[in-house]
């Protein structure tokens, strides 16, 4: 268990960090070590990710003597801009990492310092490189998929095209924009109904045709899954792994053979980090095989490293096989990030009616 720093303790560290509660990732309730390079501060996501970090990070502290303090919250890139020097690491998804590097908030990753860089799933790194600069180090990823109730869908779903079938009218749940899970369907529509993966107009035309099948738009992925489990909708497009615990309740999980979009859990280094050596050390720790196994177990996300063999009990809770990794669609996170605002407006014109 990590310890929660009091407000007075937080101020004494001179951190002034974001709205999240700053949590020590090391075990026990002892006082933090003296300031300096024996402590690094990471901005992270809350929920399952924060919980996983509190279980995974103590191994780094035991090996190096460096504490990891995790500050959970959102709006990380603006926070890094507002508080330069307060954070040594930041967890960011692909488009946010691209935004951070483009704005100068993040330092380009020196891949020569990443011991297992060449062992990371190539699809995860390709879209995070621009003009020879790398925005982030992928630690894990999750594939998108279709979860559906077998007692409510009168056919076997095998393809993304099945979402458009008339039998699913008013029965589908999607993640609402600006969250990336819904906007990914522009890519899907372009591939299925257009002239290729960048035929975005065909993608938008496909979404216009899909809207009659959409009953529910969710912000948090668990909301969509809960609707499905309750039988309020017949199918949901979300993180594929979330369907596995629901198999006994008649939920089938499909990552279609055409391939899939995906989300990536990245570690990035703020340009103003005061402890970059320790930040690189932590990234290398997260890519070690044993840490990747623990992270997959606690975070329910597939390893970013290709050298990992997951124990059967961990692999059973993930759909991302090596074959799935090979089928992931390319995503240019820089281009996607640039389009999110415009695409969100267009999305609302379709689904806000």
PDB file of N, CA and C in Angstrom, residues 162-263:
ATOM      1  N   UNK A 162     -20.487  -5.585 -39.196  1.00  0.00           N
ATOM      2  CA  UNK A 162     -21.698  -6.079 -38.538  1.00  0.00           C
ATOM      3  C   UNK A 162     -22.383  -5.003 -37.703  1.00  0.00           C
ATOM      4  N   UNK A 163     -21.642  -4.004 -37.261  1.00  0.00           N
ATOM      5  CA  UNK A 163     -22.248  -2.922 -36.475  1.00  0.00           C
ATOM      6  C   UNK A 163     -23.313  -2.176 -37.267  1.00  0.00           C
ATOM      7  N   UNK A 164     -23.197  -2.201 -38.596  1.00  0.00           N
ATOM      8  CA  UNK A 164     -24.128  -1.474 -39.458  1.00  0.00           C
ATOM      9  C   UNK A 164     -25.360  -2.307 -39.834  1.00  0.00           C
ATOM     10  N   UNK A 165     -25.430  -3.554 -39.401  1.00  0.00           N
ATOM     11  CA  UNK A 165     -26.551  -4.409 -39.793  1.00  0.00           C
ATOM     12  C   UNK A 165     -27.864  -3.912 -39.171  1.00  0.00           C
ATOM     13  N   UNK A 166     -28.959  -4.009 -39.894  1.00  0.00           N
ATOM     14  CA  UNK A 166     -30.239  -3.475 -39.404  1.00  0.00           C
ATOM     15  C   UNK A 166     -30.741  -4.166 -38.142  1.00  0.00           C
ATOM     16  N   UNK A 167     -30.287  -5.397 -37.894  1.00  0.00           N
ATOM     17  CA  UNK A 167     -30.718  -6.095 -36.678  1.00  0.00           C
ATOM     18  C   UNK A 167     -30.250  -5.387 -35.407  1.00  0.00           C
ATOM     19  N   UNK A 168     -29.254  -4.501 -35.531  1.00  0.00           N
ATOM     20  CA  UNK A 168     -28.724  -3.798 -34.359  1.00  0.00           C
ATOM     21  C   UNK A 168     -29.272  -2.375 -34.223  1.00  0.00           C
ATOM     22  N   UNK A 169     -30.358  -2.073 -34.908  1.00  0.00           N
ATOM     23  CA  UNK A 169     -30.934  -0.735 -34.804  1.00  0.00           C
ATOM     24  C   UNK A 169     -31.283  -0.417 -33.348  1.00  0.00           C
ATOM     25  N   UNK A 170     -30.757   0.704 -32.856  1.00  0.00           N
ATOM     26  CA  UNK A 170     -31.017   1.130 -31.488  1.00  0.00           C
ATOM     27  C   UNK A 170     -30.429   0.243 -30.426  1.00  0.00           C
ATOM     28  N   UNK A 171     -29.364  -0.507 -30.755  1.00  0.00           N
ATOM     29  CA  UNK A 171     -28.837  -1.500 -29.815  1.00  0.00           C
ATOM     30  C   UNK A 171     -27.342  -1.358 -29.528  1.00  0.00           C
ATOM     31  N   UNK A 172     -26.702  -0.306 -30.042  1.00  0.00           N
ATOM     32  CA  UNK A 172     -25.243  -0.191 -29.944  1.00  0.00           C
ATOM     33  C   UNK A 172     -24.860   0.965 -29.020  1.00  0.00           C
ATOM     34  N   UNK A 173     -23.803   0.760 -28.237  1.00  0.00           N
ATOM     35  CA  UNK A 173     -23.233   1.817 -27.398  1.00  0.00           C
ATOM     36  C   UNK A 173     -21.828   2.141 -27.899  1.00  0.00           C
ATOM     37  N   UNK A 174     -21.524   3.442 -27.985  1.00  0.00           N
ATOM     38  CA  UNK A 174     -20.211   3.918 -28.416  1.00  0.00           C
ATOM     39  C   UNK A 174     -19.676   4.919 -27.411  1.00  0.00           C
ATOM     40  N   UNK A 175     -18.362   5.054 -27.372  1.00  0.00           N
ATOM     41  CA  UNK A 175     -17.765   6.092 -26.537  1.00  0.00           C
ATOM     42  C   UNK A 175     -17.948   7.445 -27.215  1.00  0.00           C
ATOM     43  N   UNK A 176     -18.346   8.425 -26.451  1.00  0.00           N
ATOM     44  CA  UNK A 176     -18.634   9.751 -26.994  1.00  0.00           C
ATOM     45  C   UNK A 176     -17.350  10.527 -27.259  1.00  0.00           C
ATOM     46  N   UNK A 177     -17.363  11.365 -28.277  1.00  0.00           N
ATOM     47  CA  UNK A 177     -16.255  12.283 -28.526  1.00  0.00           C
ATOM     48  C   UNK A 177     -16.291  13.391 -27.465  1.00  0.00           C
ATOM     49  N   UNK A 178     -15.115  13.947 -27.093  1.00  0.00           N
ATOM     50  CA  UNK A 178     -13.810  13.826 -27.749  1.00  0.00           C
ATOM     51  C   UNK A 178     -12.974  12.624 -27.332  1.00  0.00           C
ATOM     52  N   UNK A 179     -13.518  11.715 -26.523  1.00  0.00           N
ATOM     53  CA  UNK A 179     -12.758  10.508 -26.208  1.00  0.00           C
ATOM     54  C   UNK A 179     -12.438   9.769 -27.502  1.00  0.00           C
ATOM     55  N   UNK A 180     -11.253   9.157 -27.529  1.00  0.00           N
ATOM     56  CA  UNK A 180     -10.774   8.616 -28.797  1.00  0.00           C
ATOM     57  C   UNK A 180     -11.502   7.351 -29.225  1.00  0.00           C
ATOM     58  N   UNK A 181     -12.122   6.632 -28.279  1.00  0.00           N
ATOM     59  CA  UNK A 181     -12.744   5.359 -28.612  1.00  0.00           C
ATOM     60  C   UNK A 181     -13.826   5.470 -29.667  1.00  0.00           C
ATOM     61  N   UNK A 182     -14.638   6.529 -29.612  1.00  0.00           N
ATOM     62  CA  UNK A 182     -15.667   6.724 -30.618  1.00  0.00           C
ATOM     63  C   UNK A 182     -15.103   7.241 -31.927  1.00  0.00           C
ATOM     64  N   UNK A 183     -14.211   8.217 -31.839  1.00  0.00           N
ATOM     65  CA  UNK A 183     -13.633   8.809 -33.046  1.00  0.00           C
ATOM     66  C   UNK A 183     -12.840   7.805 -33.864  1.00  0.00           C
ATOM     67  N   UNK A 184     -12.357   6.755 -33.214  1.00  0.00           N
ATOM     68  CA  UNK A 184     -11.667   5.697 -33.952  1.00  0.00           C
ATOM     69  C   UNK A 184     -12.545   5.121 -35.072  1.00  0.00           C
ATOM     70  N   UNK A 185     -13.871   5.221 -34.910  1.00  0.00           N
ATOM     71  CA  UNK A 185     -14.764   4.644 -35.912  1.00  0.00           C
ATOM     72  C   UNK A 185     -14.682   5.373 -37.247  1.00  0.00           C
ATOM     73  N   UNK A 186     -14.138   6.590 -37.253  1.00  0.00           N
ATOM     74  CA  UNK A 186     -13.879   7.251 -38.538  1.00  0.00           C
ATOM     75  C   UNK A 186     -12.857   6.442 -39.326  1.00  0.00           C
ATOM     76  N   UNK A 187     -11.800   5.978 -38.630  1.00  0.00           N
ATOM     77  CA  UNK A 187     -10.808   5.123 -39.281  1.00  0.00           C
ATOM     78  C   UNK A 187     -11.453   3.824 -39.769  1.00  0.00           C
ATOM     79  N   UNK A 188     -12.298   3.263 -38.906  1.00  0.00           N
ATOM     80  CA  UNK A 188     -12.948   1.999 -39.252  1.00  0.00           C
ATOM     81  C   UNK A 188     -13.807   2.153 -40.499  1.00  0.00           C
ATOM     82  N   UNK A 189     -14.629   3.203 -40.529  1.00  0.00           N
ATOM     83  CA  UNK A 189     -15.483   3.439 -41.688  1.00  0.00           C
ATOM     84  C   UNK A 189     -14.691   3.688 -42.955  1.00  0.00           C
ATOM     85  N   UNK A 190     -13.572   4.397 -42.832  1.00  0.00           N
ATOM     86  CA  UNK A 190     -12.725   4.666 -44.001  1.00  0.00           C
ATOM     87  C   UNK A 190     -12.184   3.373 -44.587  1.00  0.00           C
ATOM     88  N   UNK A 191     -11.752   2.472 -43.717  1.00  0.00           N
ATOM     89  CA  UNK A 191     -11.188   1.206 -44.178  1.00  0.00           C
ATOM     90  C   UNK A 191     -12.254   0.291 -44.782  1.00  0.00           C
ATOM     91  N   UNK A 192     -13.427   0.265 -44.158  1.00  0.00           N
ATOM     92  CA  UNK A 192     -14.460  -0.677 -44.593  1.00  0.00           C
ATOM     93  C   UNK A 192     -15.216  -0.214 -45.829  1.00  0.00           C
ATOM     94  N   UNK A 193     -15.478   1.090 -45.903  1.00  0.00           N
ATOM     95  CA  UNK A 193     -16.388   1.595 -46.928  1.00  0.00           C
ATOM     96  C   UNK A 193     -15.737   2.590 -47.889  1.00  0.00           C
ATOM     97  N   UNK A 194     -14.492   2.940 -47.634  1.00  0.00           N
ATOM     98  CA  UNK A 194     -13.826   3.924 -48.476  1.00  0.00           C
ATOM     99  C   UNK A 194     -12.743   3.330 -49.338  1.00  0.00           C
ATOM    100  N   UNK A 195     -11.872   4.206 -49.815  1.00  0.00           N
ATOM    101  CA  UNK A 195     -10.786   3.803 -50.702  1.00  0.00           C
ATOM    102  C   UNK A 195      -9.485   3.534 -49.964  1.00  0.00           C
ATOM    103  N   UNK A 196      -9.538   3.517 -48.646  1.00  0.00           N
ATOM    104  CA  UNK A 196      -8.331   3.255 -47.880  1.00  0.00           C
ATOM    105  C   UNK A 196      -8.416   3.902 -46.518  1.00  0.00           C
ATOM    106  N   UNK A 197      -7.398   3.696 -45.681  1.00  0.00           N
ATOM    107  CA  UNK A 197      -7.462   4.138 -44.281  1.00  0.00           C
ATOM    108  C   UNK A 197      -7.520   5.645 -44.081  1.00  0.00           C
ATOM    109  N   UNK A 198      -7.168   6.431 -45.098  1.00  0.00           N
ATOM    110  CA  UNK A 198      -7.232   7.888 -44.940  1.00  0.00           C
ATOM    111  C   UNK A 198      -8.417   8.505 -45.681  1.00  0.00           C
ATOM    112  N   UNK A 199      -9.339   7.686 -46.151  1.00  0.00           N
ATOM    113  CA  UNK A 199     -10.539   8.203 -46.815  1.00  0.00           C
ATOM    114  C   UNK A 199     -11.553   8.588 -45.743  1.00  0.00           C
ATOM    115  N   UNK A 200     -11.237   9.678 -45.031  1.00  0.00           N
ATOM    116  CA  UNK A 200     -12.028  10.051 -43.860  1.00  0.00           C
ATOM    117  C   UNK A 200     -13.458  10.456 -44.218  1.00  0.00           C
ATOM    118  N   UNK A 201     -13.669  11.017 -45.409  1.00  0.00           N
ATOM    119  CA  UNK A 201     -15.036  11.382 -45.787  1.00  0.00           C
ATOM    120  C   UNK A 201     -15.919  10.142 -45.874  1.00  0.00           C
ATOM    121  N   UNK A 202     -15.348   9.051 -46.367  1.00  0.00           N
ATOM    122  CA  UNK A 202     -16.106   7.792 -46.380  1.00  0.00           C
ATOM    123  C   UNK A 202     -16.382   7.329 -44.958  1.00  0.00           C
ATOM    124  N   UNK A 203     -15.431   7.573 -44.057  1.00  0.00           N
ATOM    125  CA  UNK A 203     -15.635   7.225 -42.653  1.00  0.00           C
ATOM    126  C   UNK A 203     -16.775   7.999 -42.035  1.00  0.00           C
ATOM    127  N   UNK A 204     -16.837   9.295 -42.333  1.00  0.00           N
ATOM    128  CA  UNK A 204     -17.922  10.108 -41.784  1.00  0.00           C
ATOM    129  C   UNK A 204     -19.271   9.732 -42.390  1.00  0.00           C
ATOM    130  N   UNK A 205     -19.276   9.418 -43.665  1.00  0.00           N
ATOM    131  CA  UNK A 205     -20.524   8.966 -44.291  1.00  0.00           C
ATOM    132  C   UNK A 205     -21.009   7.672 -43.641  1.00  0.00           C
ATOM    133  N   UNK A 206     -20.056   6.806 -43.289  1.00  0.00           N
ATOM    134  CA  UNK A 206     -20.417   5.558 -42.612  1.00  0.00           C
ATOM    135  C   UNK A 206     -21.013   5.831 -41.238  1.00  0.00           C
ATOM    136  N   UNK A 207     -20.473   6.808 -40.518  1.00  0.00           N
ATOM    137  CA  UNK A 207     -21.027   7.147 -39.205  1.00  0.00           C
ATOM    138  C   UNK A 207     -22.443   7.705 -39.333  1.00  0.00           C
ATOM    139  N   UNK A 208     -22.704   8.470 -40.392  1.00  0.00           N
ATOM    140  CA  UNK A 208     -24.073   8.952 -40.628  1.00  0.00           C
ATOM    141  C   UNK A 208     -25.029   7.772 -40.764  1.00  0.00           C
ATOM    142  N   UNK A 209     -24.581   6.726 -41.440  1.00  0.00           N
ATOM    143  CA  UNK A 209     -25.438   5.544 -41.627  1.00  0.00           C
ATOM    144  C   UNK A 209     -25.548   4.716 -40.353  1.00  0.00           C
ATOM    145  N   UNK A 210     -24.546   4.826 -39.491  1.00  0.00           N
ATOM    146  CA  UNK A 210     -24.536   4.033 -38.255  1.00  0.00           C
ATOM    147  C   UNK A 210     -25.422   4.621 -37.165  1.00  0.00           C
ATOM    148  N   UNK A 211     -25.734   5.907 -37.250  1.00  0.00           N
ATOM    149  CA  UNK A 211     -26.352   6.591 -36.107  1.00  0.00           C
ATOM    150  C   UNK A 211     -27.676   5.970 -35.669  1.00  0.00           C
ATOM    151  N   UNK A 212     -28.450   5.403 -36.601  1.00  0.00           N
ATOM    152  CA  UNK A 212     -29.726   4.795 -36.210  1.00  0.00           C
ATOM    153  C   UNK A 212     -29.529   3.555 -35.348  1.00  0.00           C
ATOM    154  N   UNK A 213     -28.358   2.962 -35.421  1.00  0.00           N
ATOM    155  CA  UNK A 213     -28.078   1.778 -34.598  1.00  0.00           C
ATOM    156  C   UNK A 213     -27.581   2.145 -33.205  1.00  0.00           C
ATOM    157  N   UNK A 214     -27.237   3.416 -32.999  1.00  0.00           N
ATOM    158  CA  UNK A 214     -26.616   3.837 -31.738  1.00  0.00           C
ATOM    159  C   UNK A 214     -27.692   4.285 -30.753  1.00  0.00           C
ATOM    160  N   UNK A 215     -27.709   3.627 -29.603  1.00  0.00           N
ATOM    161  CA  UNK A 215     -28.663   3.986 -28.552  1.00  0.00           C
ATOM    162  C   UNK A 215     -28.032   4.856 -27.479  1.00  0.00           C
ATOM    163  N   UNK A 216     -26.750   4.600 -27.176  1.00  0.00           N
ATOM    164  CA  UNK A 216     -26.147   5.165 -25.965  1.00  0.00           C
ATOM    165  C   UNK A 216     -24.712   5.586 -26.247  1.00  0.00           C
ATOM    166  N   UNK A 217     -24.359   6.794 -25.806  1.00  0.00           N
ATOM    167  CA  UNK A 217     -22.987   7.296 -25.876  1.00  0.00           C
ATOM    168  C   UNK A 217     -22.456   7.425 -24.459  1.00  0.00           C
ATOM    169  N   UNK A 218     -21.293   6.863 -24.208  1.00  0.00           N
ATOM    170  CA  UNK A 218     -20.736   6.887 -22.857  1.00  0.00           C
ATOM    171  C   UNK A 218     -19.406   7.631 -22.843  1.00  0.00           C
ATOM    172  N   UNK A 219     -19.060   8.141 -21.667  1.00  0.00           N
ATOM    173  CA  UNK A 219     -17.776   8.821 -21.485  1.00  0.00           C
ATOM    174  C   UNK A 219     -16.758   7.872 -20.878  1.00  0.00           C
ATOM    175  N   UNK A 220     -17.151   7.196 -19.814  1.00  0.00           N
ATOM    176  CA  UNK A 220     -16.281   6.226 -19.147  1.00  0.00           C
ATOM    177  C   UNK A 220     -16.583   4.835 -19.678  1.00  0.00           C
ATOM    178  N   UNK A 221     -15.528   4.098 -20.026  1.00  0.00           N
ATOM    179  CA  UNK A 221     -15.730   2.806 -20.683  1.00  0.00           C
ATOM    180  C   UNK A 221     -16.567   1.845 -19.841  1.00  0.00           C
ATOM    181  N   UNK A 222     -16.440   1.927 -18.528  1.00  0.00           N
ATOM    182  CA  UNK A 222     -17.223   1.024 -17.680  1.00  0.00           C
ATOM    183  C   UNK A 222     -18.721   1.283 -17.798  1.00  0.00           C
ATOM    184  N   UNK A 223     -19.106   2.515 -18.157  1.00  0.00           N
ATOM    185  CA  UNK A 223     -20.537   2.808 -18.323  1.00  0.00           C
ATOM    186  C   UNK A 223     -21.120   2.013 -19.484  1.00  0.00           C
ATOM    187  N   UNK A 224     -20.369   1.942 -20.577  1.00  0.00           N
ATOM    188  CA  UNK A 224     -20.837   1.155 -21.713  1.00  0.00           C
ATOM    189  C   UNK A 224     -20.914  -0.321 -21.390  1.00  0.00           C
ATOM    190  N   UNK A 225     -19.910  -0.822 -20.686  1.00  0.00           N
ATOM    191  CA  UNK A 225     -19.883  -2.237 -20.318  1.00  0.00           C
ATOM    192  C   UNK A 225     -21.023  -2.559 -19.358  1.00  0.00           C
ATOM    193  N   UNK A 226     -21.298  -1.657 -18.423  1.00  0.00           N
ATOM    194  CA  UNK A 226     -22.399  -1.886 -17.479  1.00  0.00           C
ATOM    195  C   UNK A 226     -23.750  -1.932 -18.199  1.00  0.00           C
ATOM    196  N   UNK A 227     -23.930  -1.069 -19.190  1.00  0.00           N
ATOM    197  CA  UNK A 227     -25.165  -1.094 -19.989  1.00  0.00           C
ATOM    198  C   UNK A 227     -25.318  -2.439 -20.695  1.00  0.00           C
ATOM    199  N   UNK A 228     -24.201  -2.933 -21.220  1.00  0.00           N
ATOM    200  CA  UNK A 228     -24.228  -4.220 -21.912  1.00  0.00           C
ATOM    201  C   UNK A 228     -24.560  -5.347 -20.944  1.00  0.00           C
ATOM    202  N   UNK A 229     -23.893  -5.364 -19.804  1.00  0.00           N
ATOM    203  CA  UNK A 229     -24.113  -6.427 -18.824  1.00  0.00           C
ATOM    204  C   UNK A 229     -25.559  -6.450 -18.343  1.00  0.00           C
ATOM    205  N   UNK A 230     -26.163  -5.258 -18.239  1.00  0.00           N
ATOM    206  CA  UNK A 230     -27.551  -5.167 -17.780  1.00  0.00           C
ATOM    207  C   UNK A 230     -28.553  -5.517 -18.877  1.00  0.00           C
ATOM    208  N   UNK A 231     -28.068  -5.655 -20.105  1.00  0.00           N
ATOM    209  CA  UNK A 231     -28.963  -5.968 -21.213  1.00  0.00           C
ATOM    210  C   UNK A 231     -29.654  -4.762 -21.810  1.00  0.00           C
ATOM    211  N   UNK A 232     -29.206  -3.550 -21.439  1.00  0.00           N
ATOM    212  CA  UNK A 232     -29.822  -2.335 -21.975  1.00  0.00           C
ATOM    213  C   UNK A 232     -29.420  -2.078 -23.418  1.00  0.00           C
ATOM    214  N   UNK A 233     -28.247  -2.572 -23.807  1.00  0.00           N
ATOM    215  CA  UNK A 233     -27.802  -2.522 -25.196  1.00  0.00           C
ATOM    216  C   UNK A 233     -27.342  -3.925 -25.579  1.00  0.00           C
ATOM    217  N   UNK A 234     -27.241  -4.158 -26.880  1.00  0.00           N
ATOM    218  CA  UNK A 234     -26.839  -5.485 -27.352  1.00  0.00           C
ATOM    219  C   UNK A 234     -25.363  -5.565 -27.676  1.00  0.00           C
ATOM    220  N   UNK A 235     -24.744  -4.412 -27.987  1.00  0.00           N
ATOM    221  CA  UNK A 235     -23.338  -4.417 -28.383  1.00  0.00           C
ATOM    222  C   UNK A 235     -22.684  -3.107 -27.981  1.00  0.00           C
ATOM    223  N   UNK A 236     -21.400  -3.172 -27.672  1.00  0.00           N
ATOM    224  CA  UNK A 236     -20.645  -1.982 -27.312  1.00  0.00           C
ATOM    225  C   UNK A 236     -19.263  -2.071 -27.943  1.00  0.00           C
ATOM    226  N   UNK A 237     -18.780  -0.934 -28.417  1.00  0.00           N
ATOM    227  CA  UNK A 237     -17.415  -0.839 -28.939  1.00  0.00           C
ATOM    228  C   UNK A 237     -16.561  -0.207 -27.852  1.00  0.00           C
ATOM    229  N   UNK A 238     -15.560  -0.945 -27.386  1.00  0.00           N
ATOM    230  CA  UNK A 238     -14.751  -0.464 -26.273  1.00  0.00           C
ATOM    231  C   UNK A 238     -13.465  -1.284 -26.197  1.00  0.00           C
ATOM    232  N   UNK A 239     -12.752  -1.162 -25.087  1.00  0.00           N
ATOM    233  CA  UNK A 239     -11.555  -1.968 -24.854  1.00  0.00           C
ATOM    234  C   UNK A 239     -11.963  -3.435 -24.831  1.00  0.00           C
ATOM    235  N   UNK A 240     -11.367  -4.228 -25.696  1.00  0.00           N
ATOM    236  CA  UNK A 240     -11.813  -5.612 -25.860  1.00  0.00           C
ATOM    237  C   UNK A 240     -11.682  -6.426 -24.578  1.00  0.00           C
ATOM    238  N   UNK A 241     -10.625  -6.188 -23.811  1.00  0.00           N
ATOM    239  CA  UNK A 241     -10.391  -6.982 -22.604  1.00  0.00           C
ATOM    240  C   UNK A 241     -11.517  -6.860 -21.587  1.00  0.00           C
ATOM    241  N   UNK A 242     -12.293  -5.778 -21.661  1.00  0.00           N
ATOM    242  CA  UNK A 242     -13.350  -5.585 -20.675  1.00  0.00           C
ATOM    243  C   UNK A 242     -14.486  -6.592 -20.824  1.00  0.00           C
ATOM    244  N   UNK A 243     -14.528  -7.296 -21.936  1.00  0.00           N
ATOM    245  CA  UNK A 243     -15.577  -8.286 -22.113  1.00  0.00           C
ATOM    246  C   UNK A 243     -15.280  -9.626 -21.485  1.00  0.00           C
ATOM    247  N   UNK A 244     -14.021  -9.909 -21.217  1.00  0.00           N
ATOM    248  CA  UNK A 244     -13.649 -11.242 -20.732  1.00  0.00           C
ATOM    249  C   UNK A 244     -14.341 -11.606 -19.419  1.00  0.00           C
ATOM    250  N   UNK A 245     -14.386 -10.709 -18.410  1.00  0.00           N
ATOM    251  CA  UNK A 245     -15.058 -11.091 -17.160  1.00  0.00           C
ATOM    252  C   UNK A 245     -16.560 -11.318 -17.317  1.00  0.00           C
ATOM    253  N   UNK A 246     -17.127 -10.904 -18.454  1.00  0.00           N
ATOM    254  CA  UNK A 246     -18.573 -11.018 -18.649  1.00  0.00           C
ATOM    255  C   UNK A 246     -18.969 -12.228 -19.484  1.00  0.00           C
ATOM    256  N   UNK A 247     -18.021 -13.072 -19.810  1.00  0.00           N
ATOM    257  CA  UNK A 247     -18.331 -14.226 -20.665  1.00  0.00           C
ATOM    258  C   UNK A 247     -19.398 -15.121 -20.043  1.00  0.00           C
ATOM    259  N   UNK A 248     -19.335 -15.304 -18.720  1.00  0.00           N
ATOM    260  CA  UNK A 248     -20.315 -16.162 -18.048  1.00  0.00           C
ATOM    261  C   UNK A 248     -21.715 -15.553 -18.061  1.00  0.00           C
ATOM    262  N   UNK A 249     -21.800 -14.262 -18.426  1.00  0.00           N
ATOM    263  CA  UNK A 249     -23.099 -13.585 -18.496  1.00  0.00           C
ATOM    264  C   UNK A 249     -23.564 -13.453 -19.945  1.00  0.00           C
ATOM    265  N   UNK A 250     -22.972 -14.258 -20.808  1.00  0.00           N
ATOM    266  CA  UNK A 250     -23.420 -14.289 -22.193  1.00  0.00           C
ATOM    267  C   UNK A 250     -22.842 -13.214 -23.076  1.00  0.00           C
ATOM    268  N   UNK A 251     -21.702 -12.648 -22.680  1.00  0.00           N
ATOM    269  CA  UNK A 251     -21.055 -11.611 -23.485  1.00  0.00           C
ATOM    270  C   UNK A 251     -19.903 -12.225 -24.275  1.00  0.00           C
ATOM    271  N   UNK A 252     -19.932 -12.019 -25.580  1.00  0.00           N
ATOM    272  CA  UNK A 252     -18.862 -12.479 -26.466  1.00  0.00           C
ATOM    273  C   UNK A 252     -17.979 -11.285 -26.830  1.00  0.00           C
ATOM    274  N   UNK A 253     -16.678 -11.519 -26.915  1.00  0.00           N
ATOM    275  CA  UNK A 253     -15.715 -10.468 -27.240  1.00  0.00           C
ATOM    276  C   UNK A 253     -15.060 -10.774 -28.575  1.00  0.00           C
ATOM    277  N   UNK A 254     -15.056  -9.780 -29.467  1.00  0.00           N
ATOM    278  CA  UNK A 254     -14.512  -9.979 -30.809  1.00  0.00           C
ATOM    279  C   UNK A 254     -13.552  -8.845 -31.153  1.00  0.00           C
ATOM    280  N   UNK A 255     -12.347  -9.201 -31.572  1.00  0.00           N
ATOM    281  CA  UNK A 255     -11.461  -8.269 -32.265  1.00  0.00           C
ATOM    282  C   UNK A 255     -11.488  -8.724 -33.720  1.00  0.00           C
ATOM    283  N   UNK A 256     -12.208  -8.014 -34.573  1.00  0.00           N
ATOM    284  CA  UNK A 256     -12.436  -8.503 -35.933  1.00  0.00           C
ATOM    285  C   UNK A 256     -11.150  -8.779 -36.707  1.00  0.00           C
ATOM    286  N   UNK A 257     -11.263  -9.725 -37.632  1.00  0.00           N
ATOM    287  CA  UNK A 257     -10.100 -10.160 -38.404  1.00  0.00           C
ATOM    288  C   UNK A 257      -9.536  -9.053 -39.282  1.00  0.00           C
ATOM    289  N   UNK A 258     -10.360  -8.012 -39.589  1.00  0.00           N
ATOM    290  CA  UNK A 258      -9.847  -6.910 -40.415  1.00  0.00           C
ATOM    291  C   UNK A 258      -8.737  -6.133 -39.715  1.00  0.00           C
ATOM    292  N   UNK A 259      -8.624  -6.314 -38.402  1.00  0.00           N
ATOM    293  CA  UNK A 259      -7.694  -5.520 -37.614  1.00  0.00           C
ATOM    294  C   UNK A 259      -8.452  -4.613 -36.675  1.00  0.00           C
ATOM    295  N   UNK A 260      -7.727  -3.741 -35.980  1.00  0.00           N
ATOM    296  CA  UNK A 260      -8.393  -2.938 -34.961  1.00  0.00           C
ATOM    297  C   UNK A 260      -7.594  -1.686 -34.631  1.00  0.00           C
ATOM    298  N   UNK A 261      -8.312  -0.702 -34.119  1.00  0.00           N
ATOM    299  CA  UNK A 261      -7.664   0.436 -33.483  1.00  0.00           C
ATOM    300  C   UNK A 261      -7.204   0.014 -32.091  1.00  0.00           C
ATOM    301  N   UNK A 262      -6.508   0.898 -31.412  1.00  0.00           N
ATOM    302  CA  UNK A 262      -5.923   0.535 -30.127  1.00  0.00           C
ATOM    303  C   UNK A 262      -5.564   1.802 -29.365  1.00  0.00           C
ATOM    304  N   UNK A 263      -5.399   1.649 -28.074  1.00  0.00           N
ATOM    305  CA  UNK A 263      -4.904   2.739 -27.239  1.00  0.00           C
ATOM    306  C   UNK A 263      -3.618   2.283 -26.577  1.00  0.00           C
TER     307      UNK A 263
END
